[in-house]
Amino acid sequence: MNDLTIWGRTNSINVQKVLWVCEDLKIEHKRIDAGMEFGVTKTPEYLKFNPNGLVPTINDNGFVLWESHTVMRYLVRRASNGSDASSTMDSGDENSLYPLNPKGAARVDQWLDWCNTVAWPAMRPLFWGWVRLKPEERNPQELEANRQLMIKAFTVFDGHLESHTYAAGEHFTLADIPMALIAYRWFNIPVDRPHFENISLWYKLVSDRPGFKKYCSAPLT
Ligand SMILES: N[C@@H](CCC(=O)N[C@@H](CS)C(=O)NCC(=O)O)C(=O)O
């Protein structure tokens, strides 16, 4: 089945989340470059699909969806419902990327929300400042304030990983994906970083996943 289209450039963190899920679950899809230098997102056709004019957007045989975390959850459920015959997902697998049981799912949601409200808002200005802005455009105070916020966020995550192998417990889930993509950005900008032992052990595991290797190993752009 190949009726799934994903719009988005591959260097976008939110597109990478979705592509990683597709890679781990072997979900067939077609991808169309969109966003930043590729344009597309401000065209009337695209805005009809996604009025935010952002990536990613998916079209699954007429079903259009945006918001990367929602799309990730949808793709896992779609795979476990057997609507993607090519997927490797076992139906009802509680160790899946997004468990069926309410507590397992809530634990994943908790960290996904935390990424959007705590970790990424701290990391985003650092990423933009160090990767996308020219040196003369950087605001040193803002960069330092966000470096401190990232250390605070990583302190929380590292403390959690003291007694858990992965973000949502003992198995790799969707919750690890945004966090791994944020960590990759953090480890690849020129800032002072304290060593976090538990994050370091977790990062070794998550960076070995097929989705990370395929979509998160190129230099930051
Ligand atoms: N909350 C949205 C945020 C989407 C978003 O901010 N996407 C960025 C890329 S990471 C974007 O479209 N930027 C403008 C562009 O690429 O042209 C999601 O998680 O999907």
Short mmCIF file of C-alpha atoms and ligand atoms in Angstrom, two decimals:
data_model
loop_
_atom_site.label_atom_id
_atom_site.label_comp_id
_atom_site.label_asym_id
_atom_site.label_seq_id
_atom_site.Cartn_x
_atom_site.Cartn_y
_atom_site.Cartn_z
CA MET A 1 0.00 0.00 0.00
CA ASN A 2 1.57 3.29 -1.02
CA ASP A 3 -1.07 5.96 -0.68
CA LEU A 4 0.67 7.86 2.06
CA THR A 5 2.25 11.17 1.08
CA ILE A 6 4.39 13.22 3.46
CA TRP A 7 5.22 16.85 2.76
CA GLY A 8 8.35 18.19 4.37
CA ARG A 9 12.05 18.84 4.01
CA THR A 10 14.27 16.21 5.66
CA ASN A 11 16.23 18.67 7.83
CA SER A 12 13.11 19.69 9.80
CA ILE A 13 12.87 18.17 13.29
CA ASN A 14 9.10 17.74 12.97
CA VAL A 15 9.39 16.01 9.60
CA GLN A 16 12.18 13.80 10.95
CA LYS A 17 9.86 12.57 13.74
CA VAL A 18 7.38 11.30 11.16
CA LEU A 19 10.00 9.84 8.82
CA TRP A 20 11.63 8.03 11.75
CA VAL A 21 8.34 6.32 12.60
CA CYS A 22 7.93 5.30 8.95
CA GLU A 23 11.45 3.86 8.94
CA ASP A 24 11.10 1.92 12.20
CA LEU A 25 7.71 0.50 11.17
CA LYS A 26 8.65 0.05 7.51
CA ILE A 27 5.71 2.18 6.38
CA GLU A 28 5.78 2.81 2.66
CA HIS A 29 5.30 6.43 1.66
CA LYS A 30 6.10 9.10 -0.85
CA ARG A 31 7.79 12.28 0.39
CA ILE A 32 7.57 15.69 -1.24
CA ASP A 33 10.13 18.37 -0.34
CA ALA A 34 8.36 21.38 1.18
CA GLY A 35 9.20 24.23 3.54
CA MET A 36 11.96 26.85 3.63
CA GLU A 37 13.98 26.85 0.37
CA PHE A 38 11.56 24.35 -1.22
CA GLY A 39 8.54 26.64 -0.83
CA VAL A 40 5.20 24.86 -1.44
CA THR A 41 3.83 25.56 2.06
CA LYS A 42 2.42 29.00 1.22
CA THR A 43 0.62 27.91 -1.95
CA PRO A 44 -3.20 28.01 -1.82
CA GLU A 45 -3.29 24.23 -2.49
CA TYR A 46 -1.03 23.46 0.47
CA LEU A 47 -2.75 25.96 2.78
CA LYS A 48 -6.02 24.18 2.11
CA PHE A 49 -4.40 21.05 3.55
CA ASN A 50 -2.52 22.78 6.34
CA PRO A 51 -3.62 26.37 7.07
CA ASN A 52 -0.56 26.83 9.30
CA GLY A 53 1.70 26.68 6.25
CA LEU A 54 4.11 24.43 8.12
CA VAL A 55 5.58 20.96 7.66
CA PRO A 56 4.95 18.10 8.08
CA THR A 57 1.56 17.40 6.54
CA ILE A 58 0.44 13.94 5.48
CA ASN A 59 -2.24 12.79 3.09
CA ASP A 60 -3.23 9.18 3.69
CA ASN A 61 -5.46 8.30 0.78
CA GLY A 62 -7.52 11.47 1.25
CA PHE A 63 -7.14 11.75 5.03
CA VAL A 64 -5.08 14.90 5.68
CA LEU A 65 -3.30 15.42 9.00
CA TRP A 66 -0.73 17.77 10.50
CA GLU A 67 1.00 18.25 13.91
CA SER A 68 3.98 15.90 14.06
CA HIS A 69 3.11 14.16 17.36
CA THR A 70 -0.45 13.52 16.21
CA VAL A 71 0.86 12.17 12.93
CA MET A 72 3.30 9.85 14.76
CA ARG A 73 0.50 8.44 16.93
CA TYR A 74 -1.75 8.05 13.90
CA LEU A 75 0.88 6.12 11.97
CA VAL A 76 1.43 3.67 14.83
CA ARG A 77 -2.31 3.05 15.21
CA ARG A 78 -2.72 2.79 11.45
CA ALA A 79 0.05 0.17 11.34
CA SER A 80 -1.37 -1.83 14.27
CA ASN A 81 -4.83 -1.81 12.67
CA GLY A 82 -3.35 -3.52 9.67
CA SER A 83 -4.22 -0.76 7.26
CA ASP A 84 -0.62 -0.78 6.15
CA ALA A 85 0.02 -4.29 4.97
CA SER A 86 3.73 -3.63 4.64
CA SER A 87 4.19 -2.68 8.30
CA THR A 88 5.99 -4.93 10.78
CA MET A 89 3.79 -3.85 13.71
CA ASP A 90 2.06 -6.54 15.80
CA SER A 91 -1.51 -5.69 16.62
CA GLY A 92 -2.02 -5.13 20.35
CA ASP A 93 1.66 -5.14 21.17
CA GLU A 94 2.00 -3.40 24.54
CA ASN A 95 5.68 -2.87 23.85
CA SER A 96 4.84 -0.98 20.70
CA LEU A 97 5.91 2.56 19.92
CA TYR A 98 2.57 3.75 21.33
CA PRO A 99 1.01 1.24 23.75
CA LEU A 100 -2.69 0.51 23.72
CA ASN A 101 -3.18 0.53 27.48
CA PRO A 102 -4.22 3.94 28.92
CA LYS A 103 -1.33 4.26 31.35
CA GLY A 104 1.30 3.26 28.80
CA ALA A 105 -0.14 5.67 26.26
CA ALA A 106 -0.39 8.48 28.84
CA ARG A 107 3.26 8.03 29.79
CA VAL A 108 4.25 8.43 26.14
CA ASP A 109 1.97 11.48 25.78
CA GLN A 110 3.41 13.05 28.90
CA TRP A 111 6.95 13.11 27.45
CA LEU A 112 5.75 14.12 23.99
CA ASP A 113 3.96 17.11 25.52
CA TRP A 114 7.01 17.88 27.62
CA CYS A 115 9.16 17.95 24.51
CA ASN A 116 6.84 20.48 22.88
CA THR A 117 6.42 22.67 25.95
CA VAL A 118 9.80 22.43 27.73
CA ALA A 119 12.66 20.81 25.83
CA TRP A 120 12.12 22.10 22.26
CA PRO A 121 11.30 25.71 23.30
CA ALA A 122 14.68 25.69 25.07
CA MET A 123 16.55 24.01 22.21
CA ARG A 124 14.96 25.81 19.24
CA PRO A 125 16.60 29.25 19.80
CA LEU A 126 19.95 27.51 20.32
CA PHE A 127 19.54 25.56 17.10
CA TRP A 128 18.54 28.65 15.14
CA GLY A 129 21.21 30.81 16.74
CA TRP A 130 24.11 28.43 16.17
CA VAL A 131 23.04 26.75 12.93
CA ARG A 132 20.89 29.16 10.94
CA LEU A 133 21.89 32.67 11.99
CA LYS A 134 25.03 34.49 10.93
CA PRO A 135 27.44 35.21 13.83
CA GLU A 136 26.53 38.93 13.79
CA GLU A 137 22.81 38.08 14.11
CA ARG A 138 23.25 36.03 17.29
CA ASN A 139 22.03 37.30 20.63
CA PRO A 140 24.54 36.05 23.23
CA GLN A 141 22.21 36.70 26.19
CA GLU A 142 19.39 34.76 24.58
CA LEU A 143 21.73 31.90 23.68
CA GLU A 144 23.06 31.69 27.22
CA ALA A 145 19.56 31.83 28.75
CA ASN A 146 18.46 28.97 26.52
CA ARG A 147 21.61 26.96 27.22
CA GLN A 148 20.66 27.19 30.89
CA LEU A 149 17.09 26.12 30.10
CA MET A 150 18.40 23.12 28.17
CA ILE A 151 20.60 22.11 31.10
CA LYS A 152 17.53 22.38 33.34
CA ALA A 153 15.47 20.23 30.94
CA PHE A 154 18.25 17.66 30.59
CA THR A 155 18.61 17.53 34.37
CA VAL A 156 14.94 16.53 34.58
CA PHE A 157 15.28 13.95 31.79
CA ASP A 158 18.53 12.54 33.18
CA GLY A 159 16.94 12.17 36.61
CA HIS A 160 14.05 10.27 35.04
CA LEU A 161 16.46 7.98 33.17
CA GLU A 162 18.13 7.09 36.47
CA SER A 163 15.41 4.48 36.93
CA HIS A 164 14.15 4.02 33.34
CA THR A 165 15.91 2.80 30.22
CA TYR A 166 13.77 4.89 27.88
CA ALA A 167 11.55 7.98 28.22
CA ALA A 168 8.32 6.06 28.81
CA GLY A 169 9.76 3.07 30.66
CA GLU A 170 11.62 -0.05 29.65
CA HIS A 171 10.84 0.02 25.93
CA PHE A 172 11.59 2.39 23.10
CA THR A 173 8.44 4.41 22.24
CA LEU A 174 7.39 7.52 20.35
CA ALA A 175 8.39 9.52 23.43
CA ASP A 176 12.06 8.88 22.70
CA ILE A 177 11.94 10.21 19.15
CA PRO A 178 11.59 14.00 19.63
CA MET A 179 13.95 13.81 22.61
CA ALA A 180 16.60 12.01 20.53
CA LEU A 181 16.27 14.59 17.74
CA ILE A 182 16.62 17.40 20.27
CA ALA A 183 19.63 15.67 21.87
CA TYR A 184 21.28 15.32 18.44
CA ARG A 185 20.98 19.07 17.95
CA TRP A 186 22.30 19.77 21.47
CA PHE A 187 25.32 17.51 20.94
CA ASN A 188 26.14 19.17 17.63
CA ILE A 189 26.25 22.85 18.53
CA PRO A 190 29.32 24.51 20.01
CA VAL A 191 28.13 25.07 23.60
CA ASP A 192 29.44 23.99 27.01
CA ARG A 193 27.54 20.89 28.05
CA PRO A 194 27.65 19.19 31.43
CA HIS A 195 27.93 15.40 31.18
CA PHE A 196 24.69 13.55 31.87
CA GLU A 197 25.51 9.88 32.38
CA ASN A 198 21.98 8.48 32.01
CA ILE A 199 21.27 10.55 28.91
CA SER A 200 24.54 9.38 27.45
CA LEU A 201 23.56 5.69 27.95
CA TRP A 202 20.06 6.33 26.55
CA TYR A 203 21.48 8.24 23.56
CA LYS A 204 23.66 5.24 22.64
CA LEU A 205 20.50 3.12 22.42
CA VAL A 206 18.28 5.54 20.53
CA SER A 207 20.95 6.61 18.06
CA ASP A 208 21.25 2.96 17.03
CA ARG A 209 17.63 2.88 15.76
CA PRO A 210 17.12 2.69 11.98
CA GLY A 211 15.08 5.90 11.94
CA PHE A 212 17.81 7.85 13.70
CA LYS A 213 20.54 6.50 11.44
CA LYS A 214 18.64 7.30 8.27
CA TYR A 215 17.23 10.72 9.12
CA CYS A 216 19.37 12.11 11.91
CA SER A 217 22.98 11.66 10.98
CA ALA A 218 23.53 14.48 8.48
CA PRO A 219 25.17 17.72 9.60
CA LEU A 220 22.67 20.22 11.02
CA THR A 221 21.26 22.68 8.50
N1 LIG B 1 3.67 21.91 15.95
C1 LIG B 1 4.03 21.65 14.57
C2 LIG B 1 5.19 22.55 14.21
C3 LIG B 1 5.53 22.48 12.75
C4 LIG B 1 6.70 23.38 12.42
O1 LIG B 1 7.01 24.36 13.14
N2 LIG B 1 7.36 23.06 11.31
C5 LIG B 1 8.49 23.87 10.87
C6 LIG B 1 9.65 22.93 10.53
S1 LIG B 1 10.30 22.08 11.93
C7 LIG B 1 8.14 24.62 9.62
O2 LIG B 1 7.24 24.25 8.89
N3 LIG B 1 8.87 25.72 9.36
C8 LIG B 1 8.65 26.54 8.18
C9 LIG B 1 9.22 25.95 6.93
O3 LIG B 1 9.87 24.88 6.95
O4 LIG B 1 9.03 26.57 5.89
C10 LIG B 1 4.37 20.16 14.42
O5 LIG B 1 4.80 19.56 15.41
O6 LIG B 1 4.21 19.61 13.34
#
